[in-house]
Coordinates of C-alpha atoms and ligand atoms in Angstrom, one line a residue:
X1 CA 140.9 94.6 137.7
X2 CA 139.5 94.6 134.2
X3 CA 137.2 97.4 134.5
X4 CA 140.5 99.5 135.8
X5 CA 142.4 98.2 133.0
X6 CA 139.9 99.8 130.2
X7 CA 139.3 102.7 132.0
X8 CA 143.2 103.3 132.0
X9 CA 143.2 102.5 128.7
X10 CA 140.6 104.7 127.5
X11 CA 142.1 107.6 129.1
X12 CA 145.5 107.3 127.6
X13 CA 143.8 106.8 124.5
X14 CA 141.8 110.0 124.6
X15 CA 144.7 111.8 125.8
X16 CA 146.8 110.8 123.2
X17 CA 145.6 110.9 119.8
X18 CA 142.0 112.2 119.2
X19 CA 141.1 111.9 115.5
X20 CA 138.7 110.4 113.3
X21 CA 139.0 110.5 109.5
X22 CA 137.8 114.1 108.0
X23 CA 134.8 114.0 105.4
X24 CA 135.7 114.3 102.3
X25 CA 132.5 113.4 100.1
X26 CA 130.8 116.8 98.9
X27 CA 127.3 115.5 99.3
X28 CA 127.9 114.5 102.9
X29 CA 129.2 118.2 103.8
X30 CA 126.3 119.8 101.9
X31 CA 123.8 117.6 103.0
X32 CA 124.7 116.4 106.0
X33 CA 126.1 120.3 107.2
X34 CA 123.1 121.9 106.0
X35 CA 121.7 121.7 109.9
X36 CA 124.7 121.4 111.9
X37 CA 128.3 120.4 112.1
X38 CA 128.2 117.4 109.6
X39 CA 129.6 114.7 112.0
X40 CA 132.4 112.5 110.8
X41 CA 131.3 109.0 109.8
X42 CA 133.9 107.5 112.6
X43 CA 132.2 108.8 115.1
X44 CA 129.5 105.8 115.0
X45 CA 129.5 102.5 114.3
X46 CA 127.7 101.1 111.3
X47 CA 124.5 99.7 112.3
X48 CA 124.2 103.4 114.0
X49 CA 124.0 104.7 110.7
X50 CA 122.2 102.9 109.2
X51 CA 118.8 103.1 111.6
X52 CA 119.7 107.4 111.1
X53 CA 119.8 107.3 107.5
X54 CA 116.7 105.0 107.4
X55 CA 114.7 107.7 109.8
X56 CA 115.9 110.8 107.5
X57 CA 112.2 111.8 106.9
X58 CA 111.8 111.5 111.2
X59 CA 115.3 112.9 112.2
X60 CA 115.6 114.6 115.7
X61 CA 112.0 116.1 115.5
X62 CA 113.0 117.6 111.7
X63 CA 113.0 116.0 108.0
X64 CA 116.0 115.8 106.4
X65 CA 115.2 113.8 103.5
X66 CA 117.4 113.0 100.6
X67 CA 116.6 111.4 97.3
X68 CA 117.3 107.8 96.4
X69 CA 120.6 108.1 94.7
X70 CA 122.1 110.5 97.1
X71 CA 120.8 108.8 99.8
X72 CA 122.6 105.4 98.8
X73 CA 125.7 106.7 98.2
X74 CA 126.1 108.9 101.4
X75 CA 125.0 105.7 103.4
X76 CA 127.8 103.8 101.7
X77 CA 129.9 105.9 102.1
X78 CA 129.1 106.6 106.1
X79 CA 128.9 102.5 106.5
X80 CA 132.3 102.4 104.7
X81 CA 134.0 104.9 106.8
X82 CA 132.2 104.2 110.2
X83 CA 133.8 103.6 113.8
X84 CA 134.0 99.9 113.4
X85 CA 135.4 100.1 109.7
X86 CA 138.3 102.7 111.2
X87 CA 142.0 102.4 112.5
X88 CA 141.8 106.1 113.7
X89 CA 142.2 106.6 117.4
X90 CA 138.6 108.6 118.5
X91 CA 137.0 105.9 116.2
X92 CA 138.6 103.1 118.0
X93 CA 137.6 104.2 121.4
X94 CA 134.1 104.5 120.4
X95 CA 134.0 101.2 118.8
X96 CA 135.4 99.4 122.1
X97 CA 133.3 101.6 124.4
X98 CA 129.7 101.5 122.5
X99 CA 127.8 98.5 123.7
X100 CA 127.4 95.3 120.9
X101 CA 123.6 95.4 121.6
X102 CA 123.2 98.6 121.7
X103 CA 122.5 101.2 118.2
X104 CA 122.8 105.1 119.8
X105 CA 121.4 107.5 117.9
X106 CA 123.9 110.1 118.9
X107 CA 126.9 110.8 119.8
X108 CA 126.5 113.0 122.8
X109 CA 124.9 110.2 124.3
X110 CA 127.5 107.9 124.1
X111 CA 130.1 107.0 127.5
X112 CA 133.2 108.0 125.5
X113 CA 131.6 111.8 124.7
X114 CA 130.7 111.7 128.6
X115 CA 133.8 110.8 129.9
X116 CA 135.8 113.6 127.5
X117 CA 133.5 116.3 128.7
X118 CA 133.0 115.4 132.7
X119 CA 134.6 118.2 133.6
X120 CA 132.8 120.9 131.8
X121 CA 129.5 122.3 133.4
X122 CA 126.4 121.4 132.0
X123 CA 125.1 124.7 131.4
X124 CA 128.2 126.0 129.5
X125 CA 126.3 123.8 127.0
X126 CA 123.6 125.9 126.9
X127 CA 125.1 129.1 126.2
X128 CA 123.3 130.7 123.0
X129 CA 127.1 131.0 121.4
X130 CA 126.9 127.2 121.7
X131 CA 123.5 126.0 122.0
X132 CA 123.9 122.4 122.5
X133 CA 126.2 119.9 123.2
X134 CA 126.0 118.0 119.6
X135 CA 127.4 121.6 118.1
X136 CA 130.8 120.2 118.1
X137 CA 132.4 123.4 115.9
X138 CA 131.8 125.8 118.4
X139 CA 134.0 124.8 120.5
X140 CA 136.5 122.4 119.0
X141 CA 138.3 125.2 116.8
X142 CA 139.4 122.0 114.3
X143 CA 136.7 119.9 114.2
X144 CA 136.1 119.5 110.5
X145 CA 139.4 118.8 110.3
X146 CA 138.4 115.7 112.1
X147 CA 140.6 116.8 115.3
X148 CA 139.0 117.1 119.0
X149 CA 142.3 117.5 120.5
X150 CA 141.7 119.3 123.7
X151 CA 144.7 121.7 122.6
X152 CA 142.3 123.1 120.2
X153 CA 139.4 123.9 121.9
X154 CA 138.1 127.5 122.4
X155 CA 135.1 127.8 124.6
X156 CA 133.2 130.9 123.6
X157 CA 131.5 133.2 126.0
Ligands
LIG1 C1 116.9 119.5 108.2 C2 118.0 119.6 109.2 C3 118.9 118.4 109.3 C4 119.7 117.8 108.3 C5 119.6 118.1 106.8 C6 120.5 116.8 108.9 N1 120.3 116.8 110.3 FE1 121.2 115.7 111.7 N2 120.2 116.6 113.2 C7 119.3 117.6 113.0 C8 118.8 118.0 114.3 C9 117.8 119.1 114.6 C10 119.5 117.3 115.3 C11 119.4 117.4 116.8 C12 120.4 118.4 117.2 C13 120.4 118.7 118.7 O1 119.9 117.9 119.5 O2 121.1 119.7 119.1 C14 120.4 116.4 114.5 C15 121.2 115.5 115.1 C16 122.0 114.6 114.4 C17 122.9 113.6 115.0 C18 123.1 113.4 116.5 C19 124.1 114.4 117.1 C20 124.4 114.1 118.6 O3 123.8 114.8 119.4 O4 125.2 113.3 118.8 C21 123.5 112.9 114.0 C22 124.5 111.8 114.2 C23 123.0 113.5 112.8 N3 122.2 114.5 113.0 C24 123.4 113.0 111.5 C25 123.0 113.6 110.3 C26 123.4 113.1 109.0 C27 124.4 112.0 108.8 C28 122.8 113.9 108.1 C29 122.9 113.8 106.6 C30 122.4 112.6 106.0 C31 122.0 114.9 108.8 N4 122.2 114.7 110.2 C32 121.3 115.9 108.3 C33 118.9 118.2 111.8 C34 119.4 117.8 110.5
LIG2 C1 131.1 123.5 125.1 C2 132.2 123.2 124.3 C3 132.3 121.8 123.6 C4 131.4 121.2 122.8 C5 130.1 121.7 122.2 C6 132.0 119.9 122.5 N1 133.2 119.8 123.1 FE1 134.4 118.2 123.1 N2 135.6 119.0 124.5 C7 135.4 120.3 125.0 C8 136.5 120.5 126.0 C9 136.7 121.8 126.9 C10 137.3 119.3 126.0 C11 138.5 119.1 126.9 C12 138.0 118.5 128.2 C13 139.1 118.2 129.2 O1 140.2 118.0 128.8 O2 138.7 118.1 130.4 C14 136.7 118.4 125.1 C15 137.2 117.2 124.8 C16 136.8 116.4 123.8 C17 137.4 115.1 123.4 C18 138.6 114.5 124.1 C19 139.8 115.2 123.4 C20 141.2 115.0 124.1 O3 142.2 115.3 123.5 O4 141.2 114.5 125.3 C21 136.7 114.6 122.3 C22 137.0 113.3 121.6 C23 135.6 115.5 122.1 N3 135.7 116.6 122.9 C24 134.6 115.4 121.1 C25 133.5 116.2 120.9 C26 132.5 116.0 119.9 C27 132.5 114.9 118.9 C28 131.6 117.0 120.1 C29 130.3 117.2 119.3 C30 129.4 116.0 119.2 C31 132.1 117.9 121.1 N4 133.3 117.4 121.6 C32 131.4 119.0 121.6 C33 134.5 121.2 124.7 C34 133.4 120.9 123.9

């Protein structure tokens, strides 16, 4: 009965309102964009981000080192604005679905990105217009804006 009752829960939820909070610190999109999509701070809780930004020299098999002062004030501003610190819907659902004693590294890893994308085939993932699943831009159309409502998705070829 409980387990029914989230589920339902998380799939109005999704189906409703799918936002978190767009970035608007210019270091983050520089920095944080250089390499990919630069994910929205709601997207993860807090402790999440703060084991990535203290791997930055070790991150995903690549460096992506900042300096000191940039550094501290990007993970301020990523712990201020993170899934547990938000009231916005997307970050909300992730909060309540990622596990207390759990930190993910990712967000494609996590139950809530599963259970939004169960219906898409695993190797339109692959596609070299898309590459892989963490390159959220190519196919939500509005994702910088902080919006992964399914109405805006465009899956390319
Ligand atoms: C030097 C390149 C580079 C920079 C700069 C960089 N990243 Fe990454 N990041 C990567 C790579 C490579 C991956 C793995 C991508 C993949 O698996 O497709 C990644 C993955 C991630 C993921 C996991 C995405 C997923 O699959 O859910 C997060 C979160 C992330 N980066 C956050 C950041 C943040 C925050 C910054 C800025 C402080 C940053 N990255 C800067 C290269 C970079
Ligand atoms: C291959 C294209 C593709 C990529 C890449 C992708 N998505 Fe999606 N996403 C979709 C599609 C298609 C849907 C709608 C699925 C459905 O309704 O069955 C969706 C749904 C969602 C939803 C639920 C939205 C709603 O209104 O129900 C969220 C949240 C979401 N994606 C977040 C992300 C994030 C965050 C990333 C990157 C880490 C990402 N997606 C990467 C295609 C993609």
């Amino acid at each position: 009965m409980n387990k029914i009752y989230l589920v339902i829960i998380f799939m109005s939820g999704v189906l409703l309102a799918s936002d978190v909070k767009p970035i608007n610190n210019q270091i983050a999109l520089k920095e944080c964009g250089s390499c990919h999509f630069a994910y929205q701070p709601g997207l993860l809780p807090k402790r999440s981000w703060k084991k990535i930004f203290k791997n930055l020299s070790d991150h995903f098999g690549t460096d992506a080192s900042l300096n000191k002062n940039d550094k501290q004030k990007l993970l301020s501003y990523f712990v201020k604005n993170s899934s547990d610190n938000s009231n916005q819907y997307l970050s909300r659902v992730i909060n309540r679905y990622t596990k207390p004693n759990t930190t993910p590294m990712r967000i494609t890893t996590g139950i809530v990105f599963a259970r939004a994308h169960n219906e898409l085939r695993r190797d339109i993932f692959r596609r070299k217009s898309i590459r892989s699943s963490s390159n959220c831009i190519a196919c939500h159309t509005t994702a910088s804006r902080g919006l992964y409502n399914e109405d805006y998705v465009r899956i390319p070829r």
